[in-house]
Tab-separated table of C-alpha atoms in Angstrom:
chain	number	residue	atom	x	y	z
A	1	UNK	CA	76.312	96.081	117.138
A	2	UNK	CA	77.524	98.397	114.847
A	3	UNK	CA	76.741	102.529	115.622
A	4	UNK	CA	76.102	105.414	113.099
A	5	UNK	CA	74.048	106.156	110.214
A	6	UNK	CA	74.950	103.341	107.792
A	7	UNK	CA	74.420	100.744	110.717
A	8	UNK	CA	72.429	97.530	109.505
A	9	UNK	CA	74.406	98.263	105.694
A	10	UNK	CA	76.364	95.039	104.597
A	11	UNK	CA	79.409	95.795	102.492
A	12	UNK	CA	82.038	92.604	100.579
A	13	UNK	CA	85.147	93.924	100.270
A	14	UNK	CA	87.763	92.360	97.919
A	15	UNK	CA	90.880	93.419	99.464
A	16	UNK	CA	93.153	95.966	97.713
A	17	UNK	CA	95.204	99.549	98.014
A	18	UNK	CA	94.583	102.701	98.707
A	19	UNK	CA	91.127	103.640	97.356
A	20	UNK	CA	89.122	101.457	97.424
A	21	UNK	CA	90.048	100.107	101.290
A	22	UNK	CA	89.342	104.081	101.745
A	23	UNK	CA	86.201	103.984	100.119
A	24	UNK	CA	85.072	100.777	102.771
A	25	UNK	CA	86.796	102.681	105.600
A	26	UNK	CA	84.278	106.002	105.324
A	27	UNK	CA	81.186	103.245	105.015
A	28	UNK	CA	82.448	101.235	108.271
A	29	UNK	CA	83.191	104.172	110.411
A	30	UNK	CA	79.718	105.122	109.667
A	31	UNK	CA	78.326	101.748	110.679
A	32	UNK	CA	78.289	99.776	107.669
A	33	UNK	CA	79.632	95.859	108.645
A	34	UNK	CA	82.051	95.680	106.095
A	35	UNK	CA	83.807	92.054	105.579
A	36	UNK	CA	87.212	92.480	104.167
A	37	UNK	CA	88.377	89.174	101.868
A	38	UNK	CA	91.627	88.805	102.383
A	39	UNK	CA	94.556	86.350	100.392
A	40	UNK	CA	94.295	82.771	102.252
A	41	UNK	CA	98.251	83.600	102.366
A	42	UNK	CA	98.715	87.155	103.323
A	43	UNK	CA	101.349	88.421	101.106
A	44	UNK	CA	103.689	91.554	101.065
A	45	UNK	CA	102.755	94.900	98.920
A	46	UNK	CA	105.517	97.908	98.818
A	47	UNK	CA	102.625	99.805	100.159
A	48	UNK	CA	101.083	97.994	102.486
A	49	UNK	CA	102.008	98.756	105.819
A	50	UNK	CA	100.895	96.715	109.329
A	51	UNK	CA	97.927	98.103	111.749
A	52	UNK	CA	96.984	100.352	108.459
A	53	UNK	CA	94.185	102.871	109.242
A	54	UNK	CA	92.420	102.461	106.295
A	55	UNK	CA	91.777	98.784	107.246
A	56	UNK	CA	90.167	100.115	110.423
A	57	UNK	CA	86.655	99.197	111.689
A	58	UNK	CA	86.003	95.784	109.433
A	59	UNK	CA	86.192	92.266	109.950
A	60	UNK	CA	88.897	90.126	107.801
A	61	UNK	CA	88.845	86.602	106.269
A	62	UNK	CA	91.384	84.676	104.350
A	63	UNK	CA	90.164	82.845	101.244
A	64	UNK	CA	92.009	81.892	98.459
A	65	UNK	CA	89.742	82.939	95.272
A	66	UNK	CA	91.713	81.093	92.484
A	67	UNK	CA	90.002	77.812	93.907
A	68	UNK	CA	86.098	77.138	93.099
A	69	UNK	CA	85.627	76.905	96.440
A	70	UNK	CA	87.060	79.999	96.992
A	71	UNK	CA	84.971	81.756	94.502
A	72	UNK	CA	81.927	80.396	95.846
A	73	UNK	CA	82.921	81.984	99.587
A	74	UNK	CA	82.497	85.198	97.726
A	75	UNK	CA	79.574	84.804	96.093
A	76	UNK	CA	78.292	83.474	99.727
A	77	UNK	CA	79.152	86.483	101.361
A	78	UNK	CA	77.731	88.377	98.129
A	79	UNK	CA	74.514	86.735	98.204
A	80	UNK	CA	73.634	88.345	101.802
A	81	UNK	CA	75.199	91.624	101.220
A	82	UNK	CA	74.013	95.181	100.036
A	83	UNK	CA	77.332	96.138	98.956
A	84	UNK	CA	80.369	94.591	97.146
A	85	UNK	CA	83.531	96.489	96.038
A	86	UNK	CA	86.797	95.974	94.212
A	87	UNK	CA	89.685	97.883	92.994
A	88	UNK	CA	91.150	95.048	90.214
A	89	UNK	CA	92.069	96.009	86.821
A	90	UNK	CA	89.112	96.051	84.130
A	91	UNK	CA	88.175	92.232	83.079
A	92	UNK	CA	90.072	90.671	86.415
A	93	UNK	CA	86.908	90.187	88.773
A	94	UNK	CA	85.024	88.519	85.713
A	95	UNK	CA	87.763	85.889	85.113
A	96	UNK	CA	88.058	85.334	88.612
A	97	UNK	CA	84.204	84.643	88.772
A	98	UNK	CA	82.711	87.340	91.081
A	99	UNK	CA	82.126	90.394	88.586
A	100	UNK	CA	79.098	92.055	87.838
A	101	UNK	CA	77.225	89.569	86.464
A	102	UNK	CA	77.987	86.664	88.486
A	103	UNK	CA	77.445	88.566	91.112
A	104	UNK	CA	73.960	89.841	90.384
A	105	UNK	CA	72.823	86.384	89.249
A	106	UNK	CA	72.648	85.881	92.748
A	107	UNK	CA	71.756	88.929	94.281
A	108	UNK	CA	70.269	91.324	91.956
A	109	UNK	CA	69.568	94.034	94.680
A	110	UNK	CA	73.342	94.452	95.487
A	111	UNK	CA	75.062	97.536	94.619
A	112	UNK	CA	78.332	96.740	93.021
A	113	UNK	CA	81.582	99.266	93.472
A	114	UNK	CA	84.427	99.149	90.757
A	115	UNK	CA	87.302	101.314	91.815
A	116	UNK	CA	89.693	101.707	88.809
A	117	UNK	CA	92.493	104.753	87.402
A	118	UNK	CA	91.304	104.649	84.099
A	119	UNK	CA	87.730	103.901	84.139
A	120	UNK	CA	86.033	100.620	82.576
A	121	UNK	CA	87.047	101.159	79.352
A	122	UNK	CA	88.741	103.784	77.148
A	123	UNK	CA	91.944	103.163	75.738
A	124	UNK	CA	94.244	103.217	78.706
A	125	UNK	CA	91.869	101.742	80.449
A	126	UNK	CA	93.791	98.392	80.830
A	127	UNK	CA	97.261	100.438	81.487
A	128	UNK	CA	99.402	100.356	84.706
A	129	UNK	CA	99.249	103.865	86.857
A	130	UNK	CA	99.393	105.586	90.155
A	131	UNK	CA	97.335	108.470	91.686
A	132	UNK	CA	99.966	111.104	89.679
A	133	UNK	CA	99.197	109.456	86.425
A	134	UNK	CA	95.401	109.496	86.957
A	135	UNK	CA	95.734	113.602	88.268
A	136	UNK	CA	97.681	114.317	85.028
A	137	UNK	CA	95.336	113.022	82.681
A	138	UNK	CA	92.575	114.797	84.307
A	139	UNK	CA	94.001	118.159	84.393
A	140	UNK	CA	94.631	118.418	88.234
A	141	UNK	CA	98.162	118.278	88.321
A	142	UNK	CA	99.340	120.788	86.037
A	143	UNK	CA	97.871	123.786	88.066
A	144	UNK	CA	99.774	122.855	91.176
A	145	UNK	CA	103.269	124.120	92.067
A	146	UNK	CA	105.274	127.481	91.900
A	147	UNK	CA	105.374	129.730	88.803
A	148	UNK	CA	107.984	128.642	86.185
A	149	UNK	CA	108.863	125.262	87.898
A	150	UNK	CA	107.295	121.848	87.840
A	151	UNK	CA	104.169	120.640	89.013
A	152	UNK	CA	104.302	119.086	92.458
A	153	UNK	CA	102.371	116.146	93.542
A	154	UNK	CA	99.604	116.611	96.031
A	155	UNK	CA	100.704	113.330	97.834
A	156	UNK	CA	97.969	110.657	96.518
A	157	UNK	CA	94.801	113.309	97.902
A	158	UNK	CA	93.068	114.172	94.824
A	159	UNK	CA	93.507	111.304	92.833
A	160	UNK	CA	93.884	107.980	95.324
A	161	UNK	CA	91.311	109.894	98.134
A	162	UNK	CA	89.408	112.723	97.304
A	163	UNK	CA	89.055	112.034	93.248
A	164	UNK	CA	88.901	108.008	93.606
A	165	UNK	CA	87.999	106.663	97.508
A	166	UNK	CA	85.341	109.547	98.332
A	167	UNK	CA	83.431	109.301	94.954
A	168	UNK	CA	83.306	105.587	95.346
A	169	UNK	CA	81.327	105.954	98.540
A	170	UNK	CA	79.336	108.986	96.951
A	171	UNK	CA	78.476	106.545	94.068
A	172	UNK	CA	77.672	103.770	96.236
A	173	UNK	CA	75.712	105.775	98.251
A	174	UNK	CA	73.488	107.291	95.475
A	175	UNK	CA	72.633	103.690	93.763
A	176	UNK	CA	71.429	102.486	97.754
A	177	UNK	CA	69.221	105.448	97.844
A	178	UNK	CA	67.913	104.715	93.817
A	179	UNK	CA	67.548	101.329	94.774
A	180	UNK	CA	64.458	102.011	97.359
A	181	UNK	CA	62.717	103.091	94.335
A	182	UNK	CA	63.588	100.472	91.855
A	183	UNK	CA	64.554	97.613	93.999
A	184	UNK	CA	67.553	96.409	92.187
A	185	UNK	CA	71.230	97.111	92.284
A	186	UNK	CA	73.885	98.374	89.884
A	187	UNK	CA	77.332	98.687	88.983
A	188	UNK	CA	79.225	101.807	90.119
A	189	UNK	CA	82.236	102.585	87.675
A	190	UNK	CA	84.434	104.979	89.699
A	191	UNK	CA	87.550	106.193	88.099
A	192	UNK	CA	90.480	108.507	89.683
A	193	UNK	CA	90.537	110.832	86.323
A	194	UNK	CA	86.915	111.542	86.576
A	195	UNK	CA	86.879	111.883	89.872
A	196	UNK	CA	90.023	113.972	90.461
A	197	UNK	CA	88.760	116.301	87.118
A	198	UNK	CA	85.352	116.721	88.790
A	199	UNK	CA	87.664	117.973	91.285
A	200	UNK	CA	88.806	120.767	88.955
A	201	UNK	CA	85.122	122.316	88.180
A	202	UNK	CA	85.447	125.636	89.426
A	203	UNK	CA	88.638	126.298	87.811
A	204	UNK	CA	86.972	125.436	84.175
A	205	UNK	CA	84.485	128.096	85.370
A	206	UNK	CA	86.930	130.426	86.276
A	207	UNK	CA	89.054	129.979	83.465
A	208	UNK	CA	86.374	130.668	81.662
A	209	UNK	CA	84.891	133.756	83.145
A	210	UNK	CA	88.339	135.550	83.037
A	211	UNK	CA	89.177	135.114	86.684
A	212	UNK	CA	92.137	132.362	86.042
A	213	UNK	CA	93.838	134.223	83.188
A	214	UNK	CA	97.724	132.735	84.158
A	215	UNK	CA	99.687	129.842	84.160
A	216	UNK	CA	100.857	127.510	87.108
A	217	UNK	CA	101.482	129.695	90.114
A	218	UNK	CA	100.216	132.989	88.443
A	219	UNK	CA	96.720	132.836	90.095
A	220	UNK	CA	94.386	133.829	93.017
A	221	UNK	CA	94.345	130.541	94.666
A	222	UNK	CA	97.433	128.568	93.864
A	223	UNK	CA	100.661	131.019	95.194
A	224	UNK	CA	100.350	133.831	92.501
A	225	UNK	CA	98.541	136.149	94.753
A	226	UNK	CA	100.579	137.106	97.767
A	227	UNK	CA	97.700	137.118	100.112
A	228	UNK	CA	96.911	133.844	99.686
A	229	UNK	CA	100.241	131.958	100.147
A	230	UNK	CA	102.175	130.465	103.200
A	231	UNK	CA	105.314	132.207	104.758
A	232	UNK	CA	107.994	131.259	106.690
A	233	UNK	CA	108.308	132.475	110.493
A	234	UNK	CA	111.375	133.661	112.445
A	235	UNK	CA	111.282	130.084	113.808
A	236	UNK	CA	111.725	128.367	110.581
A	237	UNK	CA	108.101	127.302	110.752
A	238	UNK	CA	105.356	128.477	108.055
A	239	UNK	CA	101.815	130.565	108.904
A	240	UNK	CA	99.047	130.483	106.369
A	241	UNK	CA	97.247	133.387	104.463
A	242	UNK	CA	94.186	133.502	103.038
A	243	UNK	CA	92.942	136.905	103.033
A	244	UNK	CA	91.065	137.684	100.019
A	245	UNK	CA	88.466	139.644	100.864
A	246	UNK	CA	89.157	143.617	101.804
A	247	UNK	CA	87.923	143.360	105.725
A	248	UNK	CA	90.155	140.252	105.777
A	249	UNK	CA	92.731	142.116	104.304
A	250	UNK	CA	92.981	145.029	106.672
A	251	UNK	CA	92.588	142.628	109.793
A	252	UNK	CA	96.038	141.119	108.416
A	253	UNK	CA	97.961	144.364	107.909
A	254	UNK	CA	96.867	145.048	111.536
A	255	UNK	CA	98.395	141.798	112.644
A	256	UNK	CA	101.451	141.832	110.474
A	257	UNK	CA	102.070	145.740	112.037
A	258	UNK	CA	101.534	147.638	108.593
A	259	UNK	CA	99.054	149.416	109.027
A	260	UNK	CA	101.319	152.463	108.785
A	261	UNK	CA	103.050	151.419	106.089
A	262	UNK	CA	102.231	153.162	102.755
A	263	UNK	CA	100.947	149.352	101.005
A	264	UNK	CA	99.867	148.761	97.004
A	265	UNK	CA	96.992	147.579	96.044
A	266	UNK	CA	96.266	144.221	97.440
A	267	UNK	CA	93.877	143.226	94.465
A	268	UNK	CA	96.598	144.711	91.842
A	269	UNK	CA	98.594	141.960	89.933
A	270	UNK	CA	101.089	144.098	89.052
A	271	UNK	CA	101.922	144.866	92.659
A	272	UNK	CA	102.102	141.360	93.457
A	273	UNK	CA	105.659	140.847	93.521
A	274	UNK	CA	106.159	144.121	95.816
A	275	UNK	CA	103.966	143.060	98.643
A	276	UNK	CA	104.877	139.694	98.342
A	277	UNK	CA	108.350	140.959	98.953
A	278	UNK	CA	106.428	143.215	101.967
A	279	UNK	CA	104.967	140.282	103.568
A	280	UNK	CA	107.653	137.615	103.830
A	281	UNK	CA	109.611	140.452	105.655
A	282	UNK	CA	106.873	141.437	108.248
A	283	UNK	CA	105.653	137.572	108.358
A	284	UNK	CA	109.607	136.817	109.226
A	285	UNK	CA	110.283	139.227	111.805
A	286	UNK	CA	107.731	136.844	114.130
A	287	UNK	CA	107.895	133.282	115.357
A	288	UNK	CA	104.997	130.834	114.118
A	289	UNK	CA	102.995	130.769	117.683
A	290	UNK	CA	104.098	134.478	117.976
A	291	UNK	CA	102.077	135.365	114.809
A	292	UNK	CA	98.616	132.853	115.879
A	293	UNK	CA	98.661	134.674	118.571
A	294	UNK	CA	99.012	137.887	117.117
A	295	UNK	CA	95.440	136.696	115.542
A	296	UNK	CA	93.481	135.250	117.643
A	297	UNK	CA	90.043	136.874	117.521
A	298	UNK	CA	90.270	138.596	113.692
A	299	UNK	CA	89.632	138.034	110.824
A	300	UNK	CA	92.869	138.043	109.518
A	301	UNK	CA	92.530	134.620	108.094
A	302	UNK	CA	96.356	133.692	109.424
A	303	UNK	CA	96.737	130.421	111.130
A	304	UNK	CA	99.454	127.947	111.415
A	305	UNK	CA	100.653	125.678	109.104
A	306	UNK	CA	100.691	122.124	111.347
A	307	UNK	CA	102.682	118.977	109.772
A	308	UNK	CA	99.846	116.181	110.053
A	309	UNK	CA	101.360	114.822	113.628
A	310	UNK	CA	101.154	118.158	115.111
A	311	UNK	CA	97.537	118.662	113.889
A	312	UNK	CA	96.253	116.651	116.560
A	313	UNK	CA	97.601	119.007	119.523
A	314	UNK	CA	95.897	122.126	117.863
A	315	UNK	CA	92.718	123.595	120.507
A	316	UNK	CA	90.128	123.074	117.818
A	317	UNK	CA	90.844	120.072	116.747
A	318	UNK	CA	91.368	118.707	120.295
A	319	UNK	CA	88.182	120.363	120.883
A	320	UNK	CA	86.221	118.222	118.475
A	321	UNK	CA	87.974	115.136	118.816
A	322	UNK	CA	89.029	115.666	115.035
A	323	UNK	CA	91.901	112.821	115.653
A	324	UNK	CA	91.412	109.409	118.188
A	325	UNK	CA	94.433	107.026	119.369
A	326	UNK	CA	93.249	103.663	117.437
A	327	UNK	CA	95.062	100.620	118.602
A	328	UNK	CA	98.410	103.198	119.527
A	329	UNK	CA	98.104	105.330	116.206
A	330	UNK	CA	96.709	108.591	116.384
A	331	UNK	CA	94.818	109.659	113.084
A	332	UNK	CA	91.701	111.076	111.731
A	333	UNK	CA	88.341	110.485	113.533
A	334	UNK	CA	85.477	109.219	111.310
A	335	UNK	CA	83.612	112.201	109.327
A	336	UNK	CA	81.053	113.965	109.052
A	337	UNK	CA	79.350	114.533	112.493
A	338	UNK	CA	75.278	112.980	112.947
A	339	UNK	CA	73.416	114.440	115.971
A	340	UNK	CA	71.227	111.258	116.030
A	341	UNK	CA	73.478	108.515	114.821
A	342	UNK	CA	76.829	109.390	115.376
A	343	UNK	CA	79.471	107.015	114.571
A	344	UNK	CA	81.864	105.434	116.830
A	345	UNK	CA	85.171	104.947	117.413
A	346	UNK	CA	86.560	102.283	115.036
A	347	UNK	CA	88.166	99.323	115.945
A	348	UNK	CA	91.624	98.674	115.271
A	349	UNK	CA	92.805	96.910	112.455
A	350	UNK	CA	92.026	93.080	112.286
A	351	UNK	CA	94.755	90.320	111.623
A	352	UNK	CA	94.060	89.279	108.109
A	353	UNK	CA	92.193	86.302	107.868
A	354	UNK	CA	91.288	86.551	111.756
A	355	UNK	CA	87.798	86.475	111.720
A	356	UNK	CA	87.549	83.831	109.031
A	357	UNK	CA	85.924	81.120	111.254
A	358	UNK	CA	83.296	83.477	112.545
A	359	UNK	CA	81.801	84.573	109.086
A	360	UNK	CA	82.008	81.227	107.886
A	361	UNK	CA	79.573	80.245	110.716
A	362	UNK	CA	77.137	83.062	109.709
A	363	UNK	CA	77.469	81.849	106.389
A	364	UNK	CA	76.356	78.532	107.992
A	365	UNK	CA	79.732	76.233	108.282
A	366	UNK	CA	80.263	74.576	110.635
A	367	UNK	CA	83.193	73.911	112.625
A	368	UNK	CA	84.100	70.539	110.513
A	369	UNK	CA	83.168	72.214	107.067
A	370	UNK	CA	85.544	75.067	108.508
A	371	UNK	CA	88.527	72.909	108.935
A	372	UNK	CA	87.840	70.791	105.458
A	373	UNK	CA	88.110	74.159	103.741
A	374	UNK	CA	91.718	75.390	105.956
A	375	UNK	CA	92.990	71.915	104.504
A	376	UNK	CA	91.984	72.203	101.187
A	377	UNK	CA	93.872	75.736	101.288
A	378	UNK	CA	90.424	77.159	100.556
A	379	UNK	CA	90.681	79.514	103.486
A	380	UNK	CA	92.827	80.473	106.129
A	381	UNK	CA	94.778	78.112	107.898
A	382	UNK	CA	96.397	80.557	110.169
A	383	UNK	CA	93.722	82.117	112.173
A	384	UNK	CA	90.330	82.124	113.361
């Protein structure tokens, strides 16, 4: 039985990269059974990688969906679900036979997720991209990177994860709730350059209040402003500073050993370079644990900058259990937190196609109609 909030929530998924598989991995760590359709024939992708985390917590079944019979798995599975999601290109799902409409047909209360770059329609909307595309177009890229050079790629976090995967399950989410009210279901368009420019709201605002006045790297929140910038230790390691406000401020100078020193005007652009200059030499004259330690119990807002293996080690997160060993890989525990329905730990990844014969029983096959559909090439031969 499956724990946390979304426990009892069905959810199709049509198997892809990146996020949409992210998008199904927040809804089954919080308790949604999520049945992952798989090729008949696993195949290789240059990013797909084995015992992938973001396949966590979901069953998997082979079936080959360029056969009728294939098609007609999925609209199976569809016809008992709540939710069904797929990251194809614009126009592929309806040619295949499972889009919007063929779907509904036969279940008109399902909630259907559509995880594309572009968006449904537009004029790129049919055009080959990746997560730094999407992030361009949107205005999300540009404002990232050091002043006079390029702009540097987030890895795929806004536009793959935060701007595409998380909105997906927002959307999803909403048109469940809407659907107590109005009993039917809906299609859920969720591109990466809306999502990633929602992303970007408060610096429109800012922009436009006066508060964002330079270019890349010029700013208060993206390197320009020397108190909110990383630095490298004695050790060759890097501390984080974020100390904006004035009582933050003067907790830091007491940390960094300044408070002597005869300092301009934190808030002052045109001292920026100066104390920028001020703090990489009193950040540098300390190792990385040296400085943490150095403050521990202020409000200096100065903490260590952890590569994403070390992250797990650090007291808080250990604390919390922000990171769990799944099937020998450490990595991020499900989030948020529920005091009455918390979610559990997922289960490791699933051989594709392994659980094939089982949710062909549900769907009511037996074991002969099972083994007439492996020799058709219908479904997996391989497992289950």
């Amino acid at each position: 039985m499956k724990q946390g909030p979304l426990a009892g929530l069905r959810v199709v998924e049509l198997a892809g990269l990146a996020p949409a598989p992210f998008a199904c991995m927040v809804l089954a760590d919080l308790g949604a059974d999520v049945i992952r359709v798989d090729r008949a024939t696993p195949g290789s992708d240059v990013l797909g990688i084995p015992n992938d985390p973001l396949a966590r917590g979901r069953r998997s079944v082979g079936v080959n969906t360029k056969t009728p019979e294939g098609v007609e798995l999925v609209l199976k599975l569809a016809e008992r679900a709540d939710v069904l999601i797929e990251g194809f290109r614009p126009g592929v799902a309806e040619r295949m036979g499972i889009g919007p409409e063929q779907v509904h047909a036969r279940n008109p209360r399902l909630v259907y997720g559509r995880m594309t770059g572009w968006g449904q329609d537009g004029p790129l909307a049919s055009a080959a991209g990746h997560d730094i595309n999407y992030i361009g177009v949107a205005g999300a890229l540009d404002p990232i990177g050091r002043a006079g050079e390029r702009p540097v790629p987030p890895l795929n976090l806004v536009g793959d994860f935060g701007g595409g995967g998380l909105m997906l399950a927002m959307g999803v989410l909403a048109a469940l709730h809407e659907r107590t009210t109005s009993g039917r279901g809906q299609v859920v368009d969720a591109s990466m350059v809306e999502g990633a420019a929602l992303l970007t709201t408060s610096l429109h605002g800012m922009r436009a209040a006066g508060v964002w006045p330079g270019e890349r790297g010029e700013n208060l929140l993206d390197g320009g402003a020397p108190f909110y910038d990383t630095y490298e230790t004695a050790d060759g390691k890097y501390v984080a500073i974020g100390a904006i406000e004035m009582r933050f401020w003067a907790d830091l100078v007491k940390v960094l050993g300044l408070e002597n020193e005869d300092l301009p005007a934190h808030v002052d652009p045109s001292q920026w370079p100066r104390l920028r200059e001020i703090l990489a030499g009193a950040v540098g004259r300390f190792t990385r644990d040296e400085l943490v330690a150095r403050a521990e119990g202020t409000d200096a807002c100065l903490t260590a900058v952890l590569s994403p293996w070390e992250a797990a080690e650090h007291p808080q997160n250990a604390a919390r259990g922000t990171f769990v060993d799944i099937g020998g890989t450490v990595q991020p525990a499900p989030a948020p937190r529920f005091d009455r329905t918390p979610a559990a730990t997922p289960e490791a990844p699933h051989e594709k196609g392994s659980d094939t014969a089982e949710v062909l029983a549900e769907l009511g096959y037996d074991s002969e109609g099972v083994a007439g559909l492996r020799e058709a090439g219908v479904v997996s031969a391989d497992h289950g």
